[in-house]
PDB file of C-alpha atoms in Angstrom:
ATOM      1  CA  MET A 348     159.427 -59.699 -14.792  1.00 45.00           C
ATOM      2  CA  SER A 349     157.399 -57.571 -12.420  1.00 46.00           C
ATOM      3  CA  ALA A 350     153.756 -58.399 -11.998  1.00 50.00           C
ATOM      4  CA  GLY A 351     151.379 -55.600 -12.792  1.00 52.00           C
ATOM      5  CA  THR A 352     147.778 -54.538 -12.856  1.00 54.00           C
ATOM      6  CA  PHE A 353     145.939 -52.316 -15.278  1.00 51.00           C
ATOM      7  CA  ASN A 354     142.348 -51.155 -14.952  1.00 55.00           C
ATOM      8  CA  VAL A 355     140.339 -48.685 -16.986  1.00 52.00           C
ATOM      9  CA  SER A 356     136.801 -47.688 -16.071  1.00 53.00           C
ATOM     10  CA  VAL A 357     134.396 -45.145 -17.488  1.00 49.00           C
ATOM     11  CA  LEU A 358     132.206 -43.659 -14.782  1.00 50.00           C
ATOM     12  CA  GLY A 359     128.938 -41.765 -15.011  1.00 48.00           C
ATOM     13  CA  ALA A 360     128.465 -38.045 -15.413  1.00 45.00           C
ATOM     14  CA  SER A 361     127.748 -35.624 -12.602  1.00 44.00           C
ATOM     15  CA  ALA A 362     127.264 -31.855 -12.670  1.00 41.00           C
ATOM     16  CA  GLY A 363     128.208 -31.689 -16.315  1.00 40.00           C
ATOM     17  CA  LEU A 364     131.430 -33.657 -15.826  1.00 42.00           C
ATOM     18  CA  ALA A 365     132.117 -37.115 -17.204  1.00 42.00           C
ATOM     19  CA  TYR A 366     134.633 -39.204 -15.312  1.00 45.00           C
ATOM     20  CA  PHE A 367     137.269 -41.590 -16.674  1.00 49.00           C
ATOM     21  CA  ALA A 368     139.417 -43.537 -14.223  1.00 51.00           C
ATOM     22  CA  ALA A 369     142.668 -45.343 -15.104  1.00 51.00           C
ATOM     23  CA  ASP A 370     144.933 -47.354 -12.849  1.00 53.00           C
ATOM     24  CA  PHE A 371     148.248 -48.850 -14.026  1.00 49.00           C
ATOM     25  CA  ARG A 372     150.717 -50.273 -11.545  1.00 52.00           C
ATOM     26  CA  LEU A 373     153.820 -52.419 -11.650  1.00 48.00           C
ATOM     27  CA  LEU A 374     154.782 -54.058  -8.390  1.00 53.00           C
ATOM     28  CA  GLY A 375     157.978 -52.673  -6.986  1.00 54.00           C
ATOM     29  CA  CYS A 376     157.885 -49.564  -9.194  1.00 53.00           C
ATOM     30  CA  PRO A 377     156.881 -46.025  -8.136  1.00 54.00           C
ATOM     31  CA  PRO A 378     153.825 -44.502  -9.872  1.00 53.00           C
ATOM     32  CA  LEU A 379     154.370 -42.273 -12.883  1.00 47.00           C
ATOM     33  CA  LYS A 380     152.987 -38.751 -12.741  1.00 46.00           C
ATOM     34  CA  ALA A 381     152.600 -36.066 -15.395  1.00 43.00           C
ATOM     35  CA  THR A 382     150.903 -32.639 -15.345  1.00 41.00           C
ATOM     36  CA  PHE A 383     149.258 -31.347 -18.509  1.00 39.00           C
ATOM     37  CA  PRO A 384     148.475 -27.724 -19.500  1.00 40.00           C
ATOM     38  CA  ALA A 385     144.744 -28.345 -19.196  1.00 39.00           C
ATOM     39  CA  GLY A 386     145.220 -28.461 -15.450  1.00 36.00           C
ATOM     40  CA  VAL A 387     144.619 -32.196 -15.259  1.00 39.00           C
ATOM     41  CA  ILE A 388     147.050 -34.422 -13.361  1.00 37.00           C
ATOM     42  CA  ALA A 389     147.446 -37.981 -14.673  1.00 40.00           C
ATOM     43  CA  THR A 390     148.889 -40.564 -12.303  1.00 37.00           C
ATOM     44  CA  THR A 391     148.778 -44.318 -11.988  1.00 37.00           C
ATOM     45  CA  ASP A 392     145.718 -43.919  -9.823  1.00 38.00           C
ATOM     46  CA  SER A 393     143.995 -40.926 -11.330  1.00 38.00           C
ATOM     47  CA  ARG A 394     140.683 -39.542 -12.410  1.00 37.00           C
ATOM     48  CA  VAL A 395     140.492 -37.364 -15.503  1.00 39.00           C
ATOM     49  CA  LYS A 396     137.599 -34.946 -15.761  1.00 40.00           C
ATOM     50  CA  SER A 397     136.174 -33.504 -18.963  1.00 40.00           C
ATOM     51  CA  PRO A 398     132.839 -31.846 -19.730  1.00 43.00           C
ATOM     52  CA  ALA A 399     130.143 -34.226 -20.900  1.00 41.00           C
ATOM     53  CA  PRO A 400     128.343 -33.273 -24.127  1.00 42.00           C
ATOM     54  CA  ASN A 401     125.797 -30.496 -23.546  1.00 43.00           C
ATOM     55  CA  GLY A 402     126.537 -30.655 -19.828  1.00 42.00           C
ATOM     56  CA  GLY A 403     124.420 -33.772 -19.588  1.00 41.00           C
ATOM     57  CA  ARG A 404     124.781 -37.438 -18.811  1.00 40.00           C
ATOM     58  CA  ALA A 405     127.190 -39.542 -20.830  1.00 41.00           C
ATOM     59  CA  ARG A 406     125.467 -41.758 -23.392  1.00 46.00           C
ATOM     60  CA  ARG A 407     124.677 -45.211 -22.030  1.00 44.00           C
ATOM     61  CA  GLY A 408     126.976 -44.551 -19.096  1.00 42.00           C
ATOM     62  CA  LEU A 409     129.967 -44.051 -21.414  1.00 47.00           C
ATOM     63  CA  THR A 410     131.623 -40.852 -22.513  1.00 45.00           C
ATOM     64  CA  SER A 411     132.412 -39.677 -26.010  1.00 43.00           C
ATOM     65  CA  SER A 412     135.965 -39.224 -27.250  1.00 44.00           C
ATOM     66  CA  SER A 413     135.977 -35.611 -26.080  1.00 43.00           C
ATOM     67  CA  ALA A 414     135.763 -36.845 -22.496  1.00 44.00           C
ATOM     68  CA  PHE A 415     139.131 -38.541 -22.865  1.00 45.00           C
ATOM     69  CA  MET A 416     140.935 -35.756 -24.685  1.00 43.00           C
ATOM     70  CA  LEU A 417     142.724 -32.851 -23.073  1.00 44.00           C
ATOM     71  CA  PRO A 418     141.236 -29.974 -25.123  1.00 46.00           C
ATOM     72  CA  GLN A 419     144.177 -27.588 -24.668  1.00 60.00           C
ATOM     73  CA  ASN A 420     146.756 -30.184 -25.675  1.00 78.00           C
ATOM     74  CA  PRO A 421     145.366 -33.007 -27.840  1.00 84.00           C
ATOM     75  CA  VAL A 422     148.863 -34.163 -28.851  1.00 88.00           C
ATOM     76  CA  ALA A 423     149.846 -34.732 -25.229  1.00 89.00           C
ATOM     77  CA  SER A 424     146.540 -36.501 -24.656  1.00 90.00           C
ATOM     78  CA  ASP A 425     147.109 -38.876 -27.595  1.00 92.00           C
ATOM     79  CA  ILE A 426     150.688 -39.574 -26.516  1.00 92.00           C
ATOM     80  CA  CYS A 427     149.421 -40.424 -23.036  1.00 92.00           C
ATOM     81  CA  ALA A 428     146.736 -42.678 -24.553  1.00 93.00           C
ATOM     82  CA  ALA A 429     149.347 -44.404 -26.719  1.00 93.00           C
ATOM     83  CA  ALA A 430     151.546 -45.010 -23.677  1.00 93.00           C
ATOM     84  CA  ILE A 431     148.646 -46.522 -21.726  1.00 93.00           C
ATOM     85  CA  THR A 432     147.599 -48.684 -24.683  1.00 94.00           C
ATOM     86  CA  GLY A 433     151.142 -49.798 -25.419  1.00 93.00           C
ATOM     87  CA  GLY A 434     151.808 -50.607 -21.785  1.00 92.00           C
ATOM     88  CA  SER A 435     148.695 -52.734 -21.509  1.00 93.00           C
ATOM     89  CA  ALA A 436     149.453 -54.511 -24.809  1.00 90.00           C
ATOM     90  CA  LEU A 437     152.981 -55.293 -23.665  1.00 87.00           C
ATOM     91  CA  SER A 438     151.680 -56.542 -20.326  1.00 90.00           C
ATOM     92  CA  LEU A 439     149.215 -58.815 -22.127  1.00 90.00           C
ATOM     93  CA  LEU A 440     151.942 -60.242 -24.367  1.00 83.00           C
ATOM     94  CA  ARG A 441     154.206 -60.776 -21.357  1.00 85.00           C
ATOM     95  CA  PHE A 442     151.381 -62.495 -19.508  1.00 89.00           C
ATOM     96  CA  TRP A 443     150.755 -64.997 -22.312  1.00 85.00           C
ATOM     97  CA  GLY A 444     154.494 -65.394 -22.740  1.00 79.00           C
ATOM     98  CA  GLU A 445     154.909 -66.418 -19.132  1.00 82.00           C
ATOM     99  CA  ILE A 446     151.919 -68.752 -19.386  1.00 84.00           C
ATOM    100  CA  ALA A 447     153.506 -70.444 -22.395  1.00 76.00           C
ATOM    101  CA  LYS A 448     156.943 -70.556 -20.804  1.00 78.00           C
ATOM    102  CA  ARG A 449     155.620 -72.195 -17.635  1.00 82.00           C
ATOM    103  CA  GLY A 450     153.616 -74.723 -19.658  1.00 78.00           C
ATOM    104  CA  PHE A 451     150.189 -73.973 -18.178  1.00 83.00           C
ATOM    105  CA  PHE A 452     148.622 -74.469 -21.614  1.00 81.00           C
ATOM    106  CA  ASP A 453     149.634 -76.282 -24.744  1.00 79.00           C
ATOM    107  CA  GLN A 454     151.774 -74.076 -27.001  1.00 76.00           C
ATOM    108  CA  THR A 455     149.120 -74.083 -29.735  1.00 80.00           C
ATOM    109  CA  VAL A 456     146.443 -72.979 -27.264  1.00 87.00           C
ATOM    110  CA  CYS A 457     148.653 -70.164 -25.962  1.00 84.00           C
ATOM    111  CA  ARG A 458     149.426 -68.996 -29.484  1.00 85.00           C
ATOM    112  CA  LYS A 459     145.728 -68.813 -30.339  1.00 89.00           C
ATOM    113  CA  LEU A 460     144.864 -67.054 -27.073  1.00 91.00           C
ATOM    114  CA  VAL A 461     147.405 -64.386 -28.021  1.00 89.00           C
ATOM    115  CA  HIS A 462     145.881 -64.275 -31.495  1.00 92.00           C
ATOM    116  CA  ILE A 463     142.366 -63.762 -30.126  1.00 95.00           C
ATOM    117  CA  SER A 464     143.059 -61.347 -27.298  1.00 94.00           C
ATOM    118  CA  VAL A 465     145.679 -58.865 -28.519  1.00 93.00           C
ATOM    119  CA  GLY A 466     143.719 -57.233 -31.341  1.00 95.00           C
ATOM    120  CA  LEU A 467     140.401 -57.218 -29.494  1.00 96.00           C
ATOM    121  CA  VAL A 468     141.911 -55.670 -26.350  1.00 96.00           C
ATOM    122  CA  PHE A 469     143.703 -53.101 -28.505  1.00 96.00           C
ATOM    123  CA  MET A 470     140.373 -51.878 -29.918  1.00 97.00           C
ATOM    124  CA  LEU A 471     139.008 -51.358 -26.410  1.00 96.00           C
ATOM    125  CA  PHE A 472     141.468 -48.485 -26.001  1.00 96.00           C
ATOM    126  CA  TRP A 473     140.561 -46.617 -29.194  1.00 96.00           C
ATOM    127  CA  PRO A 474     138.132 -44.252 -27.401  1.00 95.00           C
ATOM    128  CA  LEU A 475     141.091 -42.877 -25.432  1.00 93.00           C
ATOM    129  CA  PHE A 476     142.446 -41.211 -28.570  1.00 94.00           C
ATOM    130  CA  SER A 477     141.297 -38.070 -30.341  1.00 91.00           C
ATOM    131  CA  SER A 478     139.303 -38.118 -33.544  1.00 87.00           C
ATOM    132  CA  GLY A 479     140.924 -37.650 -36.917  1.00 88.00           C
ATOM    133  CA  SER A 480     144.175 -38.808 -38.456  1.00 91.00           C
ATOM    134  CA  GLN A 481     146.339 -37.813 -35.497  1.00 93.00           C
ATOM    135  CA  GLY A 482     144.586 -40.184 -33.119  1.00 94.00           C
ATOM    136  CA  ALA A 483     144.523 -42.952 -35.743  1.00 95.00           C
ATOM    137  CA  VAL A 484     148.248 -42.695 -36.471  1.00 94.00           C
ATOM    138  CA  LEU A 485     149.298 -42.571 -32.823  1.00 95.00           C
ATOM    139  CA  ALA A 486     147.026 -45.515 -32.004  1.00 96.00           C
ATOM    140  CA  ALA A 487     148.459 -47.448 -34.963  1.00 96.00           C
ATOM    141  CA  LEU A 488     151.950 -46.929 -33.543  1.00 95.00           C
ATOM    142  CA  VAL A 489     151.140 -49.464 -30.829  1.00 94.00           C
ATOM    143  CA  PRO A 490     150.821 -52.492 -33.156  1.00 94.00           C
ATOM    144  CA  GLY A 491     153.275 -50.768 -35.510  1.00 94.00           C
ATOM    145  CA  ILE A 492     156.006 -51.038 -32.907  1.00 92.00           C
ATOM    146  CA  ASN A 493     155.139 -54.711 -32.629  1.00 89.00           C
ATOM    147  CA  ILE A 494     155.961 -55.074 -36.342  1.00 93.00           C
ATOM    148  CA  ILE A 495     159.480 -53.915 -35.541  1.00 93.00           C
ATOM    149  CA  ARG A 496     159.663 -56.353 -32.620  1.00 90.00           C
ATOM    150  CA  MET A 497     158.573 -59.241 -34.857  1.00 92.00           C
ATOM    151  CA  LEU A 498     161.267 -58.317 -37.369  1.00 94.00           C
ATOM    152  CA  LEU A 499     163.978 -58.087 -34.714  1.00 94.00           C
ATOM    153  CA  LEU A 500     162.927 -61.361 -33.091  1.00 92.00           C
ATOM    154  CA  GLY A 501     162.377 -63.154 -36.393  1.00 91.00           C
ATOM    155  CA  LEU A 502     165.792 -62.129 -37.697  1.00 93.00           C
ATOM    156  CA  GLY A 503     167.466 -63.244 -34.480  1.00 89.00           C
ATOM    157  CA  ILE A 504     168.657 -59.737 -33.632  1.00 93.00           C
ATOM    158  CA  MET A 505     166.666 -59.699 -30.396  1.00 91.00           C
ATOM    159  CA  LYS A 506     166.019 -62.653 -28.081  1.00 89.00           C
ATOM    160  CA  ASP A 507     162.826 -63.298 -26.119  1.00 84.00           C
ATOM    161  CA  GLU A 508     162.101 -66.964 -25.476  1.00 82.00           C
ATOM    162  CA  ALA A 509     158.720 -66.383 -23.854  1.00 78.00           C
ATOM    163  CA  ILE A 510     157.338 -64.276 -26.718  1.00 81.00           C
ATOM    164  CA  VAL A 511     158.695 -66.641 -29.366  1.00 84.00           C
ATOM    165  CA  LYS A 512     157.152 -69.630 -27.635  1.00 79.00           C
ATOM    166  CA  SER A 513     153.747 -67.972 -27.264  1.00 77.00           C
ATOM    167  CA  MET A 514     153.548 -66.749 -30.866  1.00 82.00           C
ATOM    168  CA  SER A 515     155.163 -69.515 -32.939  1.00 80.00           C
ATOM    169  CA  ARG A 516     153.943 -72.973 -33.907  1.00 79.00           C
ATOM    170  CA  HIS A 517     157.119 -74.898 -33.179  1.00 79.00           C
ATOM    171  CA  GLY A 518     159.182 -72.518 -31.052  1.00 81.00           C
ATOM    172  CA  ASP A 519     161.277 -71.345 -34.017  1.00 86.00           C
ATOM    173  CA  TYR A 520     161.953 -67.601 -33.869  1.00 87.00           C
ATOM    174  CA  ARG A 521     161.950 -67.397 -37.683  1.00 90.00           C
ATOM    175  CA  GLU A 522     158.234 -68.190 -37.706  1.00 89.00           C
ATOM    176  CA  LEU A 523     157.594 -64.676 -36.378  1.00 90.00           C
ATOM    177  CA  LEU A 524     158.433 -63.332 -39.851  1.00 91.00           C
ATOM    178  CA  LYS A 525     155.282 -64.961 -41.211  1.00 90.00           C
ATOM    179  CA  GLY A 526     151.951 -65.215 -39.356  1.00 89.00           C
ATOM    180  CA  PRO A 527     152.731 -62.923 -36.390  1.00 90.00           C
ATOM    181  CA  LEU A 528     154.223 -60.274 -38.694  1.00 93.00           C
ATOM    182  CA  TYR A 529     151.188 -60.404 -41.013  1.00 94.00           C
ATOM    183  CA  TYR A 530     148.892 -60.239 -37.995  1.00 94.00           C
ATOM    184  CA  ALA A 531     150.530 -57.089 -36.588  1.00 94.00           C
ATOM    185  CA  SER A 532     150.643 -55.484 -40.052  1.00 95.00           C
ATOM    186  CA  ALA A 533     146.946 -56.140 -40.696  1.00 96.00           C
ATOM    187  CA  ILE A 534     145.857 -54.595 -37.395  1.00 96.00           C
ATOM    188  CA  THR A 535     148.160 -51.604 -37.896  1.00 96.00           C
ATOM    189  CA  LEU A 536     146.792 -50.855 -41.359  1.00 96.00           C
ATOM    190  CA  ALA A 537     143.161 -51.397 -40.326  1.00 96.00           C
ATOM    191  CA  CYS A 538     143.638 -48.945 -37.460  1.00 96.00           C
ATOM    192  CA  ALA A 539     145.518 -46.278 -39.425  1.00 95.00           C
ATOM    193  CA  ILE A 540     143.320 -46.363 -42.552  1.00 95.00           C
ATOM    194  CA  TYR A 541     139.806 -47.159 -41.308  1.00 95.00           C
ATOM    195  CA  TRP A 542     139.999 -46.185 -37.626  1.00 94.00           C
ATOM    196  CA  ARG A 543     137.026 -46.311 -35.287  1.00 94.00           C
ATOM    197  CA  THR A 544     134.547 -44.479 -37.516  1.00 93.00           C
ATOM    198  CA  SER A 545     134.459 -47.233 -40.141  1.00 95.00           C
ATOM    199  CA  PRO A 546     132.843 -50.654 -39.622  1.00 97.00           C
ATOM    200  CA  ILE A 547     135.261 -52.057 -42.226  1.00 97.00           C
ATOM    201  CA  GLY A 548     138.210 -51.927 -39.841  1.00 95.00           C
ATOM    202  CA  ILE A 549     136.083 -53.406 -37.060  1.00 96.00           C
ATOM    203  CA  ALA A 550     135.082 -56.337 -39.272  1.00 97.00           C
ATOM    204  CA  ALA A 551     138.653 -56.983 -40.414  1.00 97.00           C
ATOM    205  CA  ILE A 552     140.104 -57.105 -36.893  1.00 97.00           C
ATOM    206  CA  CYS A 553     137.205 -59.067 -35.379  1.00 97.00           C
ATOM    207  CA  ASN A 554     137.299 -61.760 -38.064  1.00 97.00           C
ATOM    208  CA  LEU A 555     141.090 -61.969 -37.907  1.00 96.00           C
ATOM    209  CA  CYS A 556     141.237 -62.177 -34.104  1.00 96.00           C
ATOM    210  CA  ALA A 557     138.019 -63.723 -32.802  1.00 97.00           C
ATOM    211  CA  GLY A 558     137.043 -65.592 -35.959  1.00 96.00           C
ATOM    212  CA  ASP A 559     140.309 -67.108 -37.146  1.00 95.00           C
ATOM    213  CA  GLY A 560     141.585 -67.642 -33.610  1.00 93.00           C
ATOM    214  CA  LEU A 561     138.538 -69.525 -32.359  1.00 94.00           C
ATOM    215  CA  ALA A 562     138.262 -71.540 -35.590  1.00 94.00           C
ATOM    216  CA  ASP A 563     141.547 -73.286 -34.869  1.00 90.00           C
ATOM    217  CA  LEU A 564     140.729 -74.022 -31.231  1.00 93.00           C
ATOM    218  CA  VAL A 565     137.270 -75.405 -32.000  1.00 94.00           C
ATOM    219  CA  GLY A 566     138.468 -77.255 -35.079  1.00 92.00           C
ATOM    220  CA  ARG A 567     141.190 -79.069 -33.145  1.00 89.00           C
ATOM    221  CA  ARG A 568     138.822 -80.025 -30.356  1.00 90.00           C
ATOM    222  CA  PHE A 569     135.636 -80.871 -32.250  1.00 92.00           C
ATOM    223  CA  GLY A 570     136.739 -81.055 -35.871  1.00 86.00           C
ATOM    224  CA  SER A 571     136.296 -84.745 -36.578  1.00 87.00           C
ATOM    225  CA  GLN A 572     134.037 -84.076 -39.574  1.00 93.00           C
ATOM    226  CA  LYS A 573     136.251 -82.602 -42.304  1.00 93.00           C
ATOM    227  CA  LEU A 574     135.231 -80.455 -45.239  1.00 94.00           C
ATOM    228  CA  PRO A 575     134.970 -82.452 -48.480  1.00 94.00           C
ATOM    229  CA  TYR A 576     137.059 -79.924 -50.441  1.00 93.00           C
ATOM    230  CA  ASN A 577     139.756 -79.439 -47.757  1.00 92.00           C
ATOM    231  CA  ARG A 578     140.542 -82.308 -45.410  1.00 90.00           C
ATOM    232  CA  SER A 579     142.669 -80.081 -43.186  1.00 90.00           C
ATOM    233  CA  LYS A 580     139.623 -77.973 -42.256  1.00 93.00           C
ATOM    234  CA  SER A 581     136.458 -78.984 -40.414  1.00 94.00           C
ATOM    235  CA  PHE A 582     132.802 -77.988 -40.404  1.00 95.00           C
ATOM    236  CA  SER A 583     132.945 -77.083 -36.717  1.00 95.00           C
ATOM    237  CA  GLY A 584     135.999 -74.860 -37.159  1.00 95.00           C
ATOM    238  CA  SER A 585     134.501 -72.968 -40.109  1.00 96.00           C
ATOM    239  CA  ILE A 586     131.167 -72.490 -38.331  1.00 97.00           C
ATOM    240  CA  ALA A 587     132.953 -71.300 -35.185  1.00 96.00           C
ATOM    241  CA  MET A 588     134.933 -68.786 -37.223  1.00 97.00           C
ATOM    242  CA  ALA A 589     131.845 -67.295 -38.882  1.00 97.00           C
ATOM    243  CA  VAL A 590     129.916 -67.104 -35.605  1.00 97.00           C
ATOM    244  CA  ALA A 591     132.782 -65.703 -33.512  1.00 97.00           C
ATOM    245  CA  GLY A 592     133.769 -63.107 -36.102  1.00 97.00           C
ATOM    246  CA  PHE A 593     130.166 -61.993 -36.525  1.00 98.00           C
ATOM    247  CA  LEU A 594     129.394 -61.756 -32.800  1.00 98.00           C
ATOM    248  CA  ALA A 595     132.635 -59.894 -32.079  1.00 98.00           C
ATOM    249  CA  SER A 596     131.812 -57.427 -34.870  1.00 98.00           C
ATOM    250  CA  ILE A 597     128.340 -56.859 -33.426  1.00 97.00           C
ATOM    251  CA  GLY A 598     129.798 -56.366 -29.965  1.00 97.00           C
ATOM    252  CA  TYR A 599     132.239 -53.710 -31.148  1.00 97.00           C
ATOM    253  CA  MET A 600     129.519 -52.083 -33.245  1.00 97.00           C
ATOM    254  CA  HIS A 601     127.574 -51.503 -30.015  1.00 97.00           C
ATOM    255  CA  TYR A 602     130.742 -50.460 -28.196  1.00 97.00           C
ATOM    256  CA  PHE A 603     131.745 -47.758 -30.688  1.00 97.00           C
ATOM    257  CA  THR A 604     128.142 -46.643 -31.167  1.00 96.00           C
ATOM    258  CA  SER A 605     127.961 -45.908 -27.440  1.00 96.00           C
ATOM    259  CA  PHE A 606     130.775 -43.378 -27.963  1.00 95.00           C
ATOM    260  CA  GLY A 607     129.113 -41.886 -31.026  1.00 95.00           C
ATOM    261  CA  PHE A 608     131.831 -43.009 -33.457  1.00 95.00           C
ATOM    262  CA  ILE A 609     129.482 -44.984 -35.718  1.00 95.00           C
ATOM    263  CA  GLN A 610     125.710 -45.428 -36.033  1.00 95.00           C
ATOM    264  CA  GLU A 611     124.543 -49.013 -35.669  1.00 95.00           C
ATOM    265  CA  SER A 612     121.889 -50.306 -38.063  1.00 96.00           C
ATOM    266  CA  TRP A 613     120.427 -53.529 -39.399  1.00 96.00           C
ATOM    267  CA  GLU A 614     122.194 -52.851 -42.694  1.00 96.00           C
ATOM    268  CA  MET A 615     125.491 -52.848 -40.827  1.00 97.00           C
ATOM    269  CA  VAL A 616     124.562 -56.079 -39.057  1.00 97.00           C
ATOM    270  CA  PHE A 617     123.848 -57.694 -42.444  1.00 97.00           C
ATOM    271  CA  GLY A 618     127.175 -56.399 -43.753  1.00 97.00           C
ATOM    272  CA  PHE A 619     129.031 -57.923 -40.799  1.00 98.00           C
ATOM    273  CA  LEU A 620     127.282 -61.236 -41.460  1.00 98.00           C
ATOM    274  CA  VAL A 621     128.348 -61.259 -45.115  1.00 98.00           C
ATOM    275  CA  VAL A 622     131.943 -60.382 -44.201  1.00 98.00           C
ATOM    276  CA  SER A 623     132.145 -63.105 -41.535  1.00 98.00           C
ATOM    277  CA  LEU A 624     130.644 -65.771 -43.812  1.00 97.00           C
ATOM    278  CA  GLY A 625     132.920 -64.772 -46.680  1.00 97.00           C
ATOM    279  CA  SER A 626     136.022 -64.750 -44.469  1.00 96.00           C
ATOM    280  CA  ALA A 627     135.159 -68.186 -43.070  1.00 96.00           C
ATOM    281  CA  LEU A 628     134.651 -69.520 -46.596  1.00 96.00           C
ATOM    282  CA  VAL A 629     138.013 -68.217 -47.847  1.00 95.00           C
ATOM    283  CA  GLU A 630     139.748 -69.557 -44.725  1.00 93.00           C
ATOM    284  CA  SER A 631     138.316 -73.005 -45.450  1.00 94.00           C
ATOM    285  CA  LEU A 632     139.578 -73.164 -49.053  1.00 94.00           C
ATOM    286  CA  PRO A 633     142.654 -75.249 -49.986  1.00 91.00           C
ATOM    287  CA  ILE A 634     144.486 -72.016 -50.807  1.00 87.00           C
ATOM    288  CA  SER A 635     144.690 -71.400 -47.049  1.00 81.00           C
ATOM    289  CA  ASN A 636     147.192 -74.245 -46.875  1.00 79.00           C
ATOM    290  CA  GLU A 637     149.544 -72.204 -49.065  1.00 84.00           C
ATOM    291  CA  LEU A 638     148.787 -68.649 -47.947  1.00 87.00           C
ATOM    292  CA  ASP A 639     148.741 -67.608 -44.317  1.00 91.00           C
ATOM    293  CA  ASP A 640     145.294 -66.986 -42.789  1.00 92.00           C
ATOM    294  CA  ASN A 641     146.653 -63.770 -41.306  1.00 93.00           C
ATOM    295  CA  LEU A 642     146.844 -62.500 -44.882  1.00 94.00           C
ATOM    296  CA  THR A 643     143.774 -64.025 -46.523  1.00 94.00           C
ATOM    297  CA  VAL A 644     141.286 -63.291 -43.719  1.00 96.00           C
ATOM    298  CA  PRO A 645     141.916 -59.525 -43.329  1.00 95.00           C
ATOM    299  CA  ILE A 646     142.181 -59.030 -47.108  1.00 96.00           C
ATOM    300  CA  THR A 647     138.857 -60.816 -47.621  1.00 96.00           C
ATOM    301  CA  SER A 648     137.254 -58.844 -44.782  1.00 97.00           C
ATOM    302  CA  LEU A 649     138.445 -55.535 -46.203  1.00 96.00           C
ATOM    303  CA  LEU A 650     137.252 -56.343 -49.725  1.00 97.00           C
ATOM    304  CA  LEU A 651     133.829 -57.561 -48.632  1.00 97.00           C
ATOM    305  CA  GLY A 652     133.542 -54.771 -46.082  1.00 97.00           C
ATOM    306  CA  THR A 653     134.136 -52.205 -48.834  1.00 96.00           C
ATOM    307  CA  LEU A 654     131.227 -53.710 -50.775  1.00 96.00           C
ATOM    308  CA  PHE A 655     128.719 -54.351 -47.968  1.00 96.00           C
ATOM    309  CA  LEU A 656     129.558 -51.978 -45.096  1.00 92.00           C
TER     310      LEU A 656
END
């Protein structure tokens, strides 16, 4: 597997132009290059220019979604964004796969690092897409393709030892038909249905990734004091889940507000708190021993988010 680097940076605005820089390189491979009708050339070391709103400075040093979109060809822009997002997601999965394969971390730790990072990194790329259903659907294709990969790997049709080892509990490829498949499905649906303009989708993904992922790591390390109603769960793990899910939700609230996708408020903060506490409570119940957390956590987040966000 070739090593690679991927960097995305949003620069300031100057003379009415907002600047977005992207760099994606695989060692040993020539750079890709494509020319779009808007007169913008995208390469693996490129700068894309687009007018900043009202010819002014980008909000908080970041640009709105219009700064990433090619106005004369939004479909081509979204396809390009999907390719960049998919390439970075695949690189991240390959990275954790190699880490697991080489035994740098315990298999459980690697699995949870994948669990935490993939969904959160995916959301970082949402501003690259256009607004509306077209951008949501094309963005959702990225985790959607991963659903197909989980099915192929879980059914034994496709082989990938590194991915199986980094995403399964015991190295059994059939495990990918459970938790990892639910995980990819939850993120895909949250993206396609709620998208970046709804705090409900943000809460669901943050509690699934940051909350549930960190709960297991903290619980295994510091979870000596078990919950009285579920001896397989600990106080430290449940507290870590609520805190991590809440803080991640707040972080992405600020992130998407800076692009103008949502409007942050104290009411939204309270809603995120309720969703994180409720998700942590459901994850701690004995029912979690029967049903996968990758199902119960996003369902709980979506239900509570509908009521409080």
